[in-house]
Amino acid sequence: MIQTMETENWLEIGTIVAPQGIQGEVRVLSASDFPERFLTKGQRWIRKTAQDAPQPLTLKKGKQIPGKNLYILRFAEITDRNQAEALVNYQLLVPATDRLPLEPGEFHVTDLLGLIVYDHNNGDRLGIVTDFYSAGNDLLGITLDKSPDKEVLIPFVEAIVPTVELAEQRLEIKTIPGLLD
């Protein structure tokens, strides 16, 4: 249902979590619903923090670890375990212009962040989408207008979030007892 996180002109597609073997391969935890991001050869970028300038790397080979959201990647520029260890916790990026097309009802996380949240039943403004969590079900972190120091988590499923209007910067939720507590 969701693509990735974006900062400025970059899409974060994963995080390097560990070295793999002794020849410079790395394990990457995916933040993307598109496996081709990790399997197709070509240019990728890495950075330690959002404030750092992305550095280019050339993906030579990638494969998924069966049954996991992890990939083993080999980059042309990383040739030994020490180099791979130095990249742990780096973000793996692609340019935002490389957004892949989505199916109807699918959204990029960055398009959801900042949407104004309204009550589907009466149209009252409730707050703003401030975060996204990928769990068993995807969850929207919403900061409520009435409690700006508190974030509530709302399941991002059509039964609760029936309306997402990106052009209007609007999202509606069906409030049920206890949902916003």
XYZ file of C-alpha atoms in Angstrom:
181
model
C 0.000 0.000 0.000
C 2.932 2.308 0.687
C 6.115 3.234 -1.144
C 8.826 4.889 0.952
C 10.044 7.854 2.913
C 11.208 10.965 1.056
C 13.372 13.850 2.122
C 13.827 16.723 -0.298
C 14.478 15.118 -3.687
C 15.232 11.584 -2.479
C 13.225 8.467 -1.707
C 14.549 6.289 1.098
C 14.147 2.705 -0.083
C 15.960 0.944 2.744
C 18.564 0.944 5.501
C 21.859 -0.929 5.522
C 21.659 -3.068 8.658
C 24.720 -5.352 8.519
C 27.623 -6.593 6.444
C 27.165 -9.970 4.739
C 30.214 -12.176 4.317
C 33.751 -10.916 3.659
C 33.510 -9.530 0.128
C 31.694 -6.291 0.874
C 28.072 -7.317 0.514
C 25.530 -5.648 2.794
C 22.140 -6.570 4.228
C 19.443 -3.990 3.569
C 16.117 -3.737 5.379
C 13.584 -2.677 2.750
C 11.376 0.390 3.180
C 9.849 -0.135 -0.258
C 7.092 -2.296 -1.689
C 9.061 -2.591 -4.935
C 11.614 -5.466 -4.945
C 13.098 -4.255 -8.224
C 14.710 -1.415 -6.248
C 17.089 -4.049 -4.836
C 17.312 -6.496 -7.731
C 17.949 -4.275 -10.758
C 21.517 -3.178 -11.452
C 22.286 0.513 -11.565
C 22.889 3.686 -9.606
C 21.787 4.031 -5.981
C 22.811 6.532 -3.311
C 23.590 6.335 0.395
C 23.770 8.817 3.244
C 24.142 8.620 7.012
C 21.599 11.321 7.924
C 19.080 13.473 6.081
C 21.495 16.405 6.406
C 24.290 14.585 4.552
C 24.748 14.800 0.796
C 23.931 11.459 -0.878
C 26.904 9.523 -2.245
C 26.504 7.378 -5.383
C 27.054 3.618 -5.469
C 26.611 1.138 -8.307
C 24.410 -1.859 -7.531
C 25.945 -4.912 -9.202
C 23.755 -7.626 -7.742
C 20.904 -8.076 -5.304
C 18.874 -10.930 -3.900
C 16.120 -11.223 -1.329
C 16.515 -13.342 1.781
C 13.533 -15.711 1.499
C 10.668 -14.938 3.863
C 12.205 -11.690 5.105
C 12.093 -8.013 4.221
C 15.886 -8.146 3.794
C 18.064 -8.055 0.709
C 21.728 -8.850 0.200
C 23.314 -6.268 -2.105
C 26.704 -6.047 -3.765
C 27.981 -2.621 -4.811
C 30.905 -2.136 -7.186
C 32.577 0.341 -4.835
C 32.382 -1.834 -1.674
C 34.897 -4.683 -1.858
C 35.527 -5.894 1.704
C 33.798 -6.448 5.036
C 35.381 -3.389 6.683
C 33.916 -1.092 4.038
C 30.535 -2.814 4.419
C 30.621 -2.479 8.236
C 31.259 1.258 7.897
C 27.924 1.611 6.054
C 25.702 0.114 8.776
C 22.721 2.432 9.481
C 23.166 4.333 6.211
C 20.008 5.083 4.230
C 19.736 3.636 0.731
C 18.191 6.148 -1.688
C 16.948 6.741 -5.204
C 16.013 10.121 -6.714
C 12.408 11.177 -6.079
C 12.031 11.397 -9.856
C 12.338 7.570 -9.892
C 8.933 7.110 -8.231
C 7.344 3.972 -9.568
C 3.689 4.008 -10.642
C 1.147 2.904 -8.058
C -2.091 0.986 -8.343
C -5.394 2.665 -7.426
C -5.679 2.904 -3.645
C -1.896 2.900 -3.157
C -0.021 5.947 -1.881
C 3.518 7.155 -1.352
C 4.188 7.815 2.338
C 5.449 11.303 1.543
C 2.107 12.164 -0.037
C 0.303 11.238 3.190
C 2.512 13.178 5.584
C 1.082 16.615 6.257
C -2.459 15.810 5.116
C -5.183 17.463 7.190
C -7.359 14.887 8.958
C -11.130 15.346 9.077
C -13.954 13.392 10.705
C -15.696 11.487 7.903
C -19.045 11.689 9.705
C -19.325 15.437 10.399
C -16.447 17.101 8.502
C -14.744 18.489 11.634
C -11.009 19.022 11.416
C -9.218 16.616 13.782
C -5.484 17.110 13.157
C -2.636 16.373 10.781
C -0.799 13.236 9.612
C 2.685 13.511 11.127
C 4.105 9.999 10.792
C 3.688 6.583 9.247
C 4.423 3.190 10.767
C 4.637 -0.078 8.901
C 3.446 -2.814 11.235
C 1.030 -5.742 10.821
C -1.261 -3.086 9.388
C 0.093 0.237 8.230
C -0.554 2.944 10.818
C -0.878 6.701 10.433
C 0.525 8.841 13.231
C -1.888 11.743 13.691
C -1.266 14.771 15.868
C -4.641 15.948 17.076
C -5.506 19.648 17.106
C -6.961 19.295 20.627
C -3.776 17.572 21.974
C -0.766 18.783 19.944
C 1.702 17.025 22.273
C 0.055 13.620 21.694
C 0.155 11.355 18.657
C -2.582 8.791 18.050
C -2.136 5.803 15.772
C -4.871 5.072 13.256
C -4.939 1.865 11.169
C -4.513 2.856 7.529
C -7.292 0.639 6.183
C -10.206 1.668 4.003
C -12.783 0.817 6.688
C -11.310 3.530 8.939
C -9.742 5.837 6.328
C -12.295 5.826 3.503
C -11.187 9.072 1.871
C -7.729 10.228 0.794
C -7.736 13.282 -1.460
C -4.133 14.192 -2.213
C -4.956 17.157 -4.435
C -7.024 18.700 -1.628
C -4.455 17.707 1.041
C -7.314 15.958 2.868
C -7.793 12.633 4.603
C -10.978 11.513 6.351
C -11.306 8.972 9.127
C -14.382 7.246 10.484
C -14.206 7.927 14.198
C -15.327 5.086 16.412
C -15.349 5.052 20.214
C -11.802 4.896 21.591
C -10.040 5.511 18.263
C -8.724 8.967 19.168
C -8.071 8.298 22.885
